[in-house]
mmCIF file of C-alpha atoms and ligand atoms in Angstrom:
data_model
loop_
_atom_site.group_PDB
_atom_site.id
_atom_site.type_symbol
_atom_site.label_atom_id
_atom_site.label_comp_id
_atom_site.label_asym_id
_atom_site.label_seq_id
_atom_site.Cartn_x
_atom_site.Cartn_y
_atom_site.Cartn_z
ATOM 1 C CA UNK A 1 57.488 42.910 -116.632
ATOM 2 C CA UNK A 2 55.150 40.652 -117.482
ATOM 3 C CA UNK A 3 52.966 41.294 -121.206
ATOM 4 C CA UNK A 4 50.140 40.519 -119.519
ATOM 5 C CA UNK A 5 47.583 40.796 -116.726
ATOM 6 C CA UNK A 6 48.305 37.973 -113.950
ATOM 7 C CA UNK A 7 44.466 36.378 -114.750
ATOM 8 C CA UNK A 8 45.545 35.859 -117.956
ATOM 9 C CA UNK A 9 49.278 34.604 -116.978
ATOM 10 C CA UNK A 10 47.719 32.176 -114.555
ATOM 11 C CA UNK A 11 44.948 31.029 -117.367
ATOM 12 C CA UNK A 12 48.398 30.253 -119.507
ATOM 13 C CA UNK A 13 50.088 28.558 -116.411
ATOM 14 C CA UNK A 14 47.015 26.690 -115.172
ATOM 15 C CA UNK A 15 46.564 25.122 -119.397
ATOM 16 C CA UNK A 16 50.296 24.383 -119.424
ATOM 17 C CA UNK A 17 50.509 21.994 -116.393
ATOM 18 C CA UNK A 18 48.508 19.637 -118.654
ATOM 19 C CA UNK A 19 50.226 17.165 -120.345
ATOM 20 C CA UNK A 20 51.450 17.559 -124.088
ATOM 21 C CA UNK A 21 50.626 21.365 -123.557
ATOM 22 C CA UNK A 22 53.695 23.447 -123.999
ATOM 23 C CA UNK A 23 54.182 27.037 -123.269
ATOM 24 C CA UNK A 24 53.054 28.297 -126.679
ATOM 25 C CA UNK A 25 49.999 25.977 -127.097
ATOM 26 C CA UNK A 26 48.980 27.093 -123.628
ATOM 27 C CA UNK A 27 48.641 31.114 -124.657
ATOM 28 C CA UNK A 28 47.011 30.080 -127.630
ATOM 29 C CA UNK A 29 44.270 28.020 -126.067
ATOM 30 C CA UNK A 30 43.855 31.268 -123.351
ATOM 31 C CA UNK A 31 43.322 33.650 -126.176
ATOM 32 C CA UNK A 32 41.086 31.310 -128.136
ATOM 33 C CA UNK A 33 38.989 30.697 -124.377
ATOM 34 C CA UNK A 34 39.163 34.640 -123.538
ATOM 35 C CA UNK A 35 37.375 35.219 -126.988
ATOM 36 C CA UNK A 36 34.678 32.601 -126.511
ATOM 37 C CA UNK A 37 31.093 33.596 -125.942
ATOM 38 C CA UNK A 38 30.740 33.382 -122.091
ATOM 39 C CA UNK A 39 28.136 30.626 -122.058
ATOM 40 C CA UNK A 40 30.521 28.175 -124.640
ATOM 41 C CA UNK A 41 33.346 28.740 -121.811
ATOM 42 C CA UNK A 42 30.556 27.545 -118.935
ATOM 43 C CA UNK A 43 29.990 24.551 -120.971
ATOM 44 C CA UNK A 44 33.121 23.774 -121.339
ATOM 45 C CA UNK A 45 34.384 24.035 -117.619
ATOM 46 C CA UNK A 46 30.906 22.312 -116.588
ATOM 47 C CA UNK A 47 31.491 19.573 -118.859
ATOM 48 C CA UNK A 48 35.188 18.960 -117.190
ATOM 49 C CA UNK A 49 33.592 19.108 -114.013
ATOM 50 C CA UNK A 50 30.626 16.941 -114.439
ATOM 51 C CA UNK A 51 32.936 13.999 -115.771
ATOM 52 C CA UNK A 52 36.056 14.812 -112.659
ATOM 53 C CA UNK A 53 33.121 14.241 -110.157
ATOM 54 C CA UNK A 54 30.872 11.672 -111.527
ATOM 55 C CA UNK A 55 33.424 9.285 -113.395
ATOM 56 C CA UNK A 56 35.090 6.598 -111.576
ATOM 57 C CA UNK A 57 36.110 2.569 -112.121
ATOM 58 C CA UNK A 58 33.895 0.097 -113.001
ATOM 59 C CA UNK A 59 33.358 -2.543 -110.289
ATOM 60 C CA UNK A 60 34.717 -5.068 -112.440
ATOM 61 C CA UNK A 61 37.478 -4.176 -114.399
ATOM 62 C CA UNK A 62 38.511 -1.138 -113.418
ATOM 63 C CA UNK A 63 38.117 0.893 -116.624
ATOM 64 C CA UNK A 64 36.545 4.466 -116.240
ATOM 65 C CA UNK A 65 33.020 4.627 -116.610
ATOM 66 C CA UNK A 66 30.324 6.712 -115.146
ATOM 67 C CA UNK A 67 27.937 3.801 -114.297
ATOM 68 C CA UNK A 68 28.179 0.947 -111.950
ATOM 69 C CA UNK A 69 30.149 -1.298 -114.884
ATOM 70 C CA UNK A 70 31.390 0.064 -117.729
ATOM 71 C CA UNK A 71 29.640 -0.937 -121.343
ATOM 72 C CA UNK A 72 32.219 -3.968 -121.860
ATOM 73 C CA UNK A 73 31.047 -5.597 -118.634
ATOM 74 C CA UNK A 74 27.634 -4.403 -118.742
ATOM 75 C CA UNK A 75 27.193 -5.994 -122.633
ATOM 76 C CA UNK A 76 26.108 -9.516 -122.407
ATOM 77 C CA UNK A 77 27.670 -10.517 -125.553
ATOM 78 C CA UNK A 78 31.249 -10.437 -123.955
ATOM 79 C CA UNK A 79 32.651 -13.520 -123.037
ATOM 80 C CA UNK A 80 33.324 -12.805 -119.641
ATOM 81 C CA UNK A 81 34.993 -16.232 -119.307
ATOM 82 C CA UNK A 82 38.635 -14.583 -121.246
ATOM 83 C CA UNK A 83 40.038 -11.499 -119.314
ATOM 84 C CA UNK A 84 42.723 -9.238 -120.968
ATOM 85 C CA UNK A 85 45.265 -7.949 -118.505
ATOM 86 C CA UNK A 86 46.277 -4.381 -119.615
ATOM 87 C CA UNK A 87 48.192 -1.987 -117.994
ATOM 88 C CA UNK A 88 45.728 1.723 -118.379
ATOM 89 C CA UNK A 89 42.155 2.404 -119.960
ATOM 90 C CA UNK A 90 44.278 4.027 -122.937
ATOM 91 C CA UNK A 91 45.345 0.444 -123.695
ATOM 92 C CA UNK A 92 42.193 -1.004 -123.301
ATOM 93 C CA UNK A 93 40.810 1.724 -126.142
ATOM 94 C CA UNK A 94 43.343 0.461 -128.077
ATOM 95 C CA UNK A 95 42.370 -2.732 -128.023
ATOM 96 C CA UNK A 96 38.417 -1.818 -128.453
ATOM 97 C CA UNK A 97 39.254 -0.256 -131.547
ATOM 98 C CA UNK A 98 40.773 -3.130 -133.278
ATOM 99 C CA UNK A 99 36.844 -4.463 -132.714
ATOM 100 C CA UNK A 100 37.787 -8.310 -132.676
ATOM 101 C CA UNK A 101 38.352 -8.997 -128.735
ATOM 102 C CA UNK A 102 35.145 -10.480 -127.438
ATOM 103 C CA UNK A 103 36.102 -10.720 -123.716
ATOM 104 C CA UNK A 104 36.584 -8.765 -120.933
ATOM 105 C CA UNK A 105 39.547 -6.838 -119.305
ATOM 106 C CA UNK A 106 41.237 -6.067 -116.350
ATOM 107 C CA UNK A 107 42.933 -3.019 -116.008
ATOM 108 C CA UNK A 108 45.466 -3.168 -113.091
ATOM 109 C CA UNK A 109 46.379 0.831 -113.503
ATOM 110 C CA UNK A 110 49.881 0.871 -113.596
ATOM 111 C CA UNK A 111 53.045 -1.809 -113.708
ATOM 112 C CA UNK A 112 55.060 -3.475 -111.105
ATOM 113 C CA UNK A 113 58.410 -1.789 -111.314
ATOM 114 C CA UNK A 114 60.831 -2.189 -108.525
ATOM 115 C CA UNK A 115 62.840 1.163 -109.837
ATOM 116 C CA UNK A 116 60.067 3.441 -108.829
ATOM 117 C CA UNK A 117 59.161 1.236 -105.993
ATOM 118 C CA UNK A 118 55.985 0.059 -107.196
ATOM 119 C CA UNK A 119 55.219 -3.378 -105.775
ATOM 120 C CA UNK A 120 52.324 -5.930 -106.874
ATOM 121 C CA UNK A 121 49.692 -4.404 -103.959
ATOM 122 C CA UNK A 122 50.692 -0.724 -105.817
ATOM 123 C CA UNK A 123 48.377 -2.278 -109.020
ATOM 124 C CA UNK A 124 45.097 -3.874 -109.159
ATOM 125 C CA UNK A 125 46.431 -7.558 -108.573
ATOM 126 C CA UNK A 126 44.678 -7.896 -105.897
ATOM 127 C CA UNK A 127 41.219 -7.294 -107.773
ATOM 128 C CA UNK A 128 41.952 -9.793 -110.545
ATOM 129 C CA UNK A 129 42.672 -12.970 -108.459
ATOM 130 C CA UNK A 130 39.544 -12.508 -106.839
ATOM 131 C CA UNK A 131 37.780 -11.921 -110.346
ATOM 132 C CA UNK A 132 39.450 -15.647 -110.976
ATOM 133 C CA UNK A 133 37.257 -16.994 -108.499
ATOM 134 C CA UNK A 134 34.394 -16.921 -110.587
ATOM 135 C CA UNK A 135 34.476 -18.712 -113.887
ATOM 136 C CA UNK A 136 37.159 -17.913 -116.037
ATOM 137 C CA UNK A 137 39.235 -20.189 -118.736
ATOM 138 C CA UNK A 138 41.772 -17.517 -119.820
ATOM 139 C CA UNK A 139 43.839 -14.779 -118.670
ATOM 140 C CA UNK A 140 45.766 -13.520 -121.503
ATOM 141 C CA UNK A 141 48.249 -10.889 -120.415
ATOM 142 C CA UNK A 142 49.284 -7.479 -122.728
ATOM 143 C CA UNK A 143 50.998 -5.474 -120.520
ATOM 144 C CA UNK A 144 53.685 -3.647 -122.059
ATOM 145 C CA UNK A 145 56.716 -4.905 -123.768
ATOM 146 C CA UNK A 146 58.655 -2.540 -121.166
ATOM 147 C CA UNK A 147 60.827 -3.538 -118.376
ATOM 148 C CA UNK A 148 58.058 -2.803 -116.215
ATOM 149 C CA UNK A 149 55.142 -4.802 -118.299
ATOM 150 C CA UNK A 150 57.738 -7.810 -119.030
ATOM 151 C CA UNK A 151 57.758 -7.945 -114.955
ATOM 152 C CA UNK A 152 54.496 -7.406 -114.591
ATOM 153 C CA UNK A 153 53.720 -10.363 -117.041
ATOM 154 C CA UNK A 154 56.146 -12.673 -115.251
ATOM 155 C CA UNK A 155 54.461 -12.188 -111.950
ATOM 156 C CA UNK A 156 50.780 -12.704 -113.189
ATOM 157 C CA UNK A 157 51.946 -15.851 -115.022
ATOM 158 C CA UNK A 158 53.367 -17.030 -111.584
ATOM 159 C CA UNK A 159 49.966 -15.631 -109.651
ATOM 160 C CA UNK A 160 47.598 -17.669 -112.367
ATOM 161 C CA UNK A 161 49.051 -20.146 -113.292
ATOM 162 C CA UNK A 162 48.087 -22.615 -109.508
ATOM 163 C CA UNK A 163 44.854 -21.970 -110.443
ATOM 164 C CA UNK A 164 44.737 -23.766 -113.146
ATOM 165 C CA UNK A 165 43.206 -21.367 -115.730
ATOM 166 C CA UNK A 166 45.529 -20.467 -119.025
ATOM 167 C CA UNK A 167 47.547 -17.538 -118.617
ATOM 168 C CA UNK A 168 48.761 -16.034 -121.990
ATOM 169 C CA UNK A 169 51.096 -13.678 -122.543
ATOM 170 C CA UNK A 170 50.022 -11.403 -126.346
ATOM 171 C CA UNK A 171 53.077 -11.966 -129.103
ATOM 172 C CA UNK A 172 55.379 -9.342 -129.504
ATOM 173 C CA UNK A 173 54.429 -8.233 -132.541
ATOM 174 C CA UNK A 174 54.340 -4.927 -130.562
ATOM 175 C CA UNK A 175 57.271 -2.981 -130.569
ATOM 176 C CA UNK A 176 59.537 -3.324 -128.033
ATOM 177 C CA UNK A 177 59.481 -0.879 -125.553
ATOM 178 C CA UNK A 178 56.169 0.549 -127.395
ATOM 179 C CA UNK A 179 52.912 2.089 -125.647
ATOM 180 C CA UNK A 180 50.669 -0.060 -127.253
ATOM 181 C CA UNK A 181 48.490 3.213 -127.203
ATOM 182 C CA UNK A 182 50.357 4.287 -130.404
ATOM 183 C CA UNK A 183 50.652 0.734 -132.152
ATOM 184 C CA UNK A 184 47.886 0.231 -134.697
ATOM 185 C CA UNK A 185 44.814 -2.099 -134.801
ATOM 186 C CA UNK A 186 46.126 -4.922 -137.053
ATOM 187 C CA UNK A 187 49.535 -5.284 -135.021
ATOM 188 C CA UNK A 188 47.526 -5.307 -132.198
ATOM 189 C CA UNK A 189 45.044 -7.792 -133.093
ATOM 190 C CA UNK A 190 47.955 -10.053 -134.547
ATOM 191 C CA UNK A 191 49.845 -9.740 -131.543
ATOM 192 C CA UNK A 192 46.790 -11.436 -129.934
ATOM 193 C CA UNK A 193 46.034 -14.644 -131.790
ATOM 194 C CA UNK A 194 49.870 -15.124 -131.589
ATOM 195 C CA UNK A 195 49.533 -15.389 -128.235
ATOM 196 C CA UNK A 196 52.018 -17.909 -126.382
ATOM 197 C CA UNK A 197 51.118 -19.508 -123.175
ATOM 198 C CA UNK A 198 52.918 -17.933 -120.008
HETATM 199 ZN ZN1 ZN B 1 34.251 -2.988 -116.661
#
């Protein structure tokens, strides 16, 4: 028999389908939301629900925003001439925090990885050759070091490199096989003036 009522078994279930929550963190999050004033807990599941429905890509780049672009496109100080290839907007934060790239990004929202059968038109490939059209002197490339970003790298260095604008793949100064989510700011920023070409 279950300990307790099914509302508060499916509150439990419901908290522990989300990623990094485990069973235990799950009932402990329920009891800490059951004891909440009412009006916190409306805040809370209003806040979740304003940002599901009103946040989506940015034109450009395809990082999440809730505005046409997102603030790295929308800033005039970016040089919008050098565009960062990364694989998620988790990498892109990353790479905002180090607070040294000036350019842009792309964020192509996945990897190519013929395992899972995700092809080139699975990612947004198809978005950055046509950002290429305008004008742009650099494409520097930090997908990651993975089977799947190595791949990925390959195949944008082959897709750029007709066009005639430099396409750079970041040192590997990132640990191999790494999320470069979890490396920190100064490998990260070292990883990009060490840059080789592709
Ligand atoms: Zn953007």
């Amino acid at each position: 028999m279950d300990a307790y009522s099914s509302k508060i078994t499916k509150l439990v279930s419901e908290l522990s389908s989300l990623p990094g929550i485990g069973a235990k963190s799950a009932q402990r999050l329920a009891f800490h939301i059951l004891n909440m004033p009412p009006e916190q807990v409306k805040k809370l599941t209003d806040t979740i629900m304003d940002a599901r429905t009103t946040v989506h890509y940015c034109k450009e780049c395809w990082n999440l925003t809730d505005s046409e672009l997102c603030p790295i496109c929308a800033d005039p100080r970016r040089d919008k001439t050098t565009i960062m290839v990364v694989e998620t907007p988790r990498d892109l934060a990353a790479y905002e925090k180090t607070g040294k790239y000036k350019g842009v990004y792309h964020v192509l929202h996945g990897a190519i990885s013929p395992m899972l059968g995700i092809g080139p038109s699975d990612i947004r490939l198809k978005e950055l050759m046509t950002r290429l059209q305008g004008d742009v002197h650099e494409v520097i490339v930090a997908t990651n070091f993975t089977l799947e970003g190595e791949t990925t790298a390959t195949y944008i260095g082959k897709l750029v490199k007709p066009t005639g604008i430099r396409v750079t793949r970041i040192a590997s100064g990132v640990p191999v096989g790494g999320d470069l989510e979890y490396t920190d700011e100064v490998t990260l920023m070292r990883a990009v003036e060490g840059r080789v070409d592709l």
